[in-house]
């Protein structure tokens, strides 16, 4: 399985900036979307459900991810081996991932096996076995997954940053759960959570490639059309008033200090999201970015440094991640803050603005060249908001962002009241929380 917040594109063949997509909503609310791509001979399929970490009660933290694992253990009519053979046995792949607001089961297969793949996805969605014996075995597997992530400073820093940005809120809990929450989860709890959240009104099946719309809709109608629509369970809201922890320090055996610096922002529906994206590109999303040049190229204090926004239904955040020389942790933090505030204080030059815009549009085009990436584009938008944007509409909105808008969005976001800093590594033990809070206060407005 993959538990992730960001996924890279998968470029293959050239496709237009206007997707030839069709969407049909069944009577029970389940949506079926297809993108017909006659130039390819495969199909990418994704079953998207609007349920993730933030929908979970605290006592069942990690249940969405646990169910994702258990789904591959078998259904009422298929064993785990039979599930694997249906796709992998024909040269394809089948996987899944869990995020804060969604779960996705996805496959890539030769076009002649499309009907079998749809049938498999419908089966694992409708009737996973969720057996008690499987829960016991998989609990230990997930415990090992948690241990693996704790051994990775970058992943640990990311989890702790979420805890700092949304302290005591479902968004701040680890997607994999904890040893305590895993111990509470049994087969009965899994079945109750699955029945409540795996409902047609929160589900989208998306297929892109050598696929025809009407046969897929007819097959899904036969398999899932009679399911009750279900009742949507809205997650706990999050916003600027949600508790925030300014600094979290975690000592680790790693010599390098993993820094995660986050600022609470706004939702995916906010019109400023395009300006935030371009500002992030200018700051840290490629080798031409300011942070890469200043921290890595000019000083050699880091091997990796990057930035990026992550936006949810009602909130979001902008983050900078860096693996710093342990002896330069404080210097690196001060320099990063200085570069962030430089953009908030002065709009970028026309040349920098144009370079960021061209990079964003280029990445958009490259990222939509394969059936899988088109399936991801359409599926994530549909399951999260209902309305989806054509790529050329996004390109137009990116082109409308001005240098002043990039400055203004960073001026709004870069505030002490919105910040959380996580340091993981051996050097983290040489700092105190009040010391680093003071560094943040000196660099950021209130």
mmCIF file of N, CA, C and O in Angstrom, residues 79-114:
data_model
loop_
_atom_site.group_PDB
_atom_site.id
_atom_site.type_symbol
_atom_site.label_atom_id
_atom_site.label_comp_id
_atom_site.label_asym_id
_atom_site.label_seq_id
_atom_site.Cartn_x
_atom_site.Cartn_y
_atom_site.Cartn_z
ATOM 1 N N UNK A 79 -10.199 -14.952 -2.928
ATOM 2 C CA UNK A 79 -9.093 -14.999 -1.980
ATOM 3 C C UNK A 79 -8.098 -13.893 -2.313
ATOM 4 O O UNK A 79 -8.196 -13.241 -3.362
ATOM 5 N N UNK A 80 -7.128 -13.685 -1.420
ATOM 6 C CA UNK A 80 -6.087 -12.698 -1.689
ATOM 7 C C UNK A 80 -5.325 -13.054 -2.961
ATOM 8 O O UNK A 80 -4.996 -12.176 -3.780
ATOM 9 N N UNK A 81 -5.053 -14.338 -3.161
ATOM 10 C CA UNK A 81 -4.345 -14.777 -4.361
ATOM 11 C C UNK A 81 -5.168 -14.523 -5.615
ATOM 12 O O UNK A 81 -4.639 -14.119 -6.660
ATOM 13 N N UNK A 82 -6.481 -14.733 -5.525
ATOM 14 C CA UNK A 82 -7.349 -14.506 -6.683
ATOM 15 C C UNK A 82 -7.399 -13.022 -7.037
ATOM 16 O O UNK A 82 -7.444 -12.653 -8.220
ATOM 17 N N UNK A 83 -7.410 -12.155 -6.029
ATOM 18 C CA UNK A 83 -7.381 -10.712 -6.290
ATOM 19 C C UNK A 83 -6.110 -10.340 -7.041
ATOM 20 O O UNK A 83 -6.147 -9.609 -8.038
ATOM 21 N N UNK A 84 -4.984 -10.849 -6.584
ATOM 22 C CA UNK A 84 -3.711 -10.538 -7.242
ATOM 23 C C UNK A 84 -3.681 -11.079 -8.666
ATOM 24 O O UNK A 84 -3.205 -10.404 -9.590
ATOM 25 N N UNK A 85 -4.187 -12.295 -8.873
ATOM 26 C CA UNK A 85 -4.141 -12.901 -10.205
ATOM 27 C C UNK A 85 -4.977 -12.140 -11.223
ATOM 28 O O UNK A 85 -4.631 -12.086 -12.398
ATOM 29 N N UNK A 86 -6.067 -11.552 -10.774
ATOM 30 C CA UNK A 86 -6.967 -10.861 -11.696
ATOM 31 C C UNK A 86 -6.256 -9.754 -12.446
ATOM 32 O O UNK A 86 -6.516 -9.525 -13.635
ATOM 33 N N UNK A 87 -5.341 -9.060 -11.784
ATOM 34 C CA UNK A 87 -4.632 -7.943 -12.426
ATOM 35 C C UNK A 87 -3.164 -8.289 -12.670
ATOM 36 O O UNK A 87 -2.685 -8.274 -13.795
ATOM 37 N N UNK A 88 -2.445 -8.639 -11.599
ATOM 38 C CA UNK A 88 -1.017 -8.928 -11.759
ATOM 39 C C UNK A 88 -0.784 -10.150 -12.635
ATOM 40 O O UNK A 88 0.216 -10.227 -13.356
ATOM 41 N N UNK A 89 -1.685 -11.092 -12.594
ATOM 42 C CA UNK A 89 -1.547 -12.289 -13.410
ATOM 43 C C UNK A 89 -1.680 -12.015 -14.892
ATOM 44 O O UNK A 89 -1.383 -12.885 -15.721
ATOM 45 N N UNK A 90 -2.121 -10.806 -15.241
ATOM 46 C CA UNK A 90 -2.266 -10.429 -16.647
ATOM 47 C C UNK A 90 -1.325 -9.278 -17.006
ATOM 48 O O UNK A 90 -1.551 -8.549 -17.976
ATOM 49 N N UNK A 91 -0.279 -9.107 -16.181
ATOM 50 C CA UNK A 91 0.735 -8.114 -16.501
ATOM 51 C C UNK A 91 0.444 -6.712 -16.013
ATOM 52 O O UNK A 91 1.205 -5.783 -16.302
ATOM 53 N N UNK A 92 -0.634 -6.537 -15.254
ATOM 54 C CA UNK A 92 -0.974 -5.212 -14.753
ATOM 55 C C UNK A 92 -0.497 -5.011 -13.331
ATOM 56 O O UNK A 92 0.275 -5.803 -12.793
ATOM 57 N N UNK A 93 -0.944 -3.936 -12.708
ATOM 58 C CA UNK A 93 -0.626 -3.711 -11.293
ATOM 59 C C UNK A 93 -1.873 -3.226 -10.577
ATOM 60 O O UNK A 93 -2.773 -2.634 -11.163
ATOM 61 N N UNK A 94 -1.900 -3.487 -9.272
ATOM 62 C CA UNK A 94 -3.016 -3.107 -8.412
ATOM 63 C C UNK A 94 -2.440 -2.604 -7.110
ATOM 64 O O UNK A 94 -1.585 -3.250 -6.514
ATOM 65 N N UNK A 95 -2.883 -1.422 -6.658
ATOM 66 C CA UNK A 95 -2.357 -0.851 -5.422
ATOM 67 C C UNK A 95 -3.411 0.084 -4.832
ATOM 68 O O UNK A 95 -4.520 0.212 -5.366
ATOM 69 N N UNK A 96 -3.058 0.736 -3.743
ATOM 70 C CA UNK A 96 -3.989 1.639 -3.078
ATOM 71 C C UNK A 96 -3.215 2.635 -2.240
ATOM 72 O O UNK A 96 -2.035 2.425 -1.936
ATOM 73 N N UNK A 97 -3.855 3.734 -1.874
ATOM 74 C CA UNK A 97 -3.259 4.685 -0.938
ATOM 75 C C UNK A 97 -4.358 5.364 -0.133
ATOM 76 O O UNK A 97 -5.516 5.427 -0.551
ATOM 77 N N UNK A 98 -3.964 5.825 1.032
ATOM 78 C CA UNK A 98 -4.875 6.524 1.940
ATOM 79 C C UNK A 98 -4.324 7.905 2.219
ATOM 80 O O UNK A 98 -3.129 8.059 2.487
ATOM 81 N N UNK A 99 -5.171 8.903 2.158
ATOM 82 C CA UNK A 99 -4.793 10.260 2.506
ATOM 83 C C UNK A 99 -5.740 10.794 3.580
ATOM 84 O O UNK A 99 -6.563 10.057 4.116
ATOM 85 N N UNK A 100 -5.625 12.072 3.883
ATOM 86 C CA UNK A 100 -6.467 12.659 4.930
ATOM 87 C C UNK A 100 -7.944 12.655 4.557
ATOM 88 O O UNK A 100 -8.815 12.488 5.418
ATOM 89 N N UNK A 101 -8.261 12.838 3.272
ATOM 90 C CA UNK A 101 -9.663 12.993 2.874
ATOM 91 C C UNK A 101 -10.137 11.958 1.870
ATOM 92 O O UNK A 101 -11.285 12.017 1.436
ATOM 93 N N UNK A 102 -9.311 11.020 1.499
ATOM 94 C CA UNK A 102 -9.738 10.043 0.507
ATOM 95 C C UNK A 102 -8.930 8.756 0.605
ATOM 96 O O UNK A 102 -7.834 8.720 1.153
ATOM 97 N N UNK A 103 -9.524 7.706 0.044
ATOM 98 C CA UNK A 103 -8.860 6.422 -0.161
ATOM 99 C C UNK A 103 -9.040 6.062 -1.622
ATOM 100 O O UNK A 103 -10.123 6.273 -2.190
ATOM 101 N N UNK A 104 -7.990 5.534 -2.249
ATOM 102 C CA UNK A 104 -8.079 5.179 -3.661
ATOM 103 C C UNK A 104 -7.482 3.796 -3.901
ATOM 104 O O UNK A 104 -6.374 3.504 -3.441
ATOM 105 N N UNK A 105 -8.230 2.956 -4.620
ATOM 106 C CA UNK A 105 -7.742 1.674 -5.116
ATOM 107 C C UNK A 105 -7.562 1.832 -6.622
ATOM 108 O O UNK A 105 -8.512 2.204 -7.323
ATOM 109 N N UNK A 106 -6.368 1.576 -7.120
ATOM 110 C CA UNK A 106 -6.109 1.873 -8.533
ATOM 111 C C UNK A 106 -5.387 0.722 -9.210
ATOM 112 O O UNK A 106 -4.644 -0.045 -8.577
ATOM 113 N N UNK A 107 -5.611 0.612 -10.516
ATOM 114 C CA UNK A 107 -5.039 -0.478 -11.302
ATOM 115 C C UNK A 107 -4.685 0.032 -12.689
ATOM 116 O O UNK A 107 -5.225 1.030 -13.168
ATOM 117 N N UNK A 108 -3.746 -0.656 -13.320
ATOM 118 C CA UNK A 108 -3.403 -0.418 -14.723
ATOM 119 C C UNK A 108 -3.362 -1.780 -15.398
ATOM 120 O O UNK A 108 -2.706 -2.705 -14.898
ATOM 121 N N UNK A 109 -4.054 -1.904 -16.545
ATOM 122 C CA UNK A 109 -4.235 -3.213 -17.148
ATOM 123 C C UNK A 109 -4.384 -3.046 -18.649
ATOM 124 O O UNK A 109 -4.777 -1.984 -19.136
ATOM 125 N N UNK A 110 -4.051 -4.089 -19.412
ATOM 126 C CA UNK A 110 -4.303 -4.084 -20.850
ATOM 127 C C UNK A 110 -5.802 -3.963 -21.102
ATOM 128 O O UNK A 110 -6.629 -4.497 -20.347
ATOM 129 N N UNK A 111 -6.161 -3.266 -22.176
ATOM 130 C CA UNK A 111 -7.559 -2.897 -22.402
ATOM 131 C C UNK A 111 -8.499 -4.098 -22.478
ATOM 132 O O UNK A 111 -9.667 -4.004 -22.075
ATOM 133 N N UNK A 112 -8.025 -5.242 -22.974
ATOM 134 C CA UNK A 112 -8.924 -6.398 -23.117
ATOM 135 C C UNK A 112 -9.378 -6.961 -21.779
ATOM 136 O O UNK A 112 -10.299 -7.778 -21.725
ATOM 137 N N UNK A 113 -8.743 -6.524 -20.682
ATOM 138 C CA UNK A 113 -9.127 -7.016 -19.359
ATOM 139 C C UNK A 113 -9.908 -5.965 -18.555
ATOM 140 O O UNK A 113 -10.013 -6.075 -17.336
ATOM 141 N N UNK A 114 -10.453 -4.983 -19.241
ATOM 142 C CA UNK A 114 -11.161 -3.899 -18.562
ATOM 143 C C UNK A 114 -12.346 -4.412 -17.743
ATOM 144 O O UNK A 114 -12.522 -4.047 -16.576
#
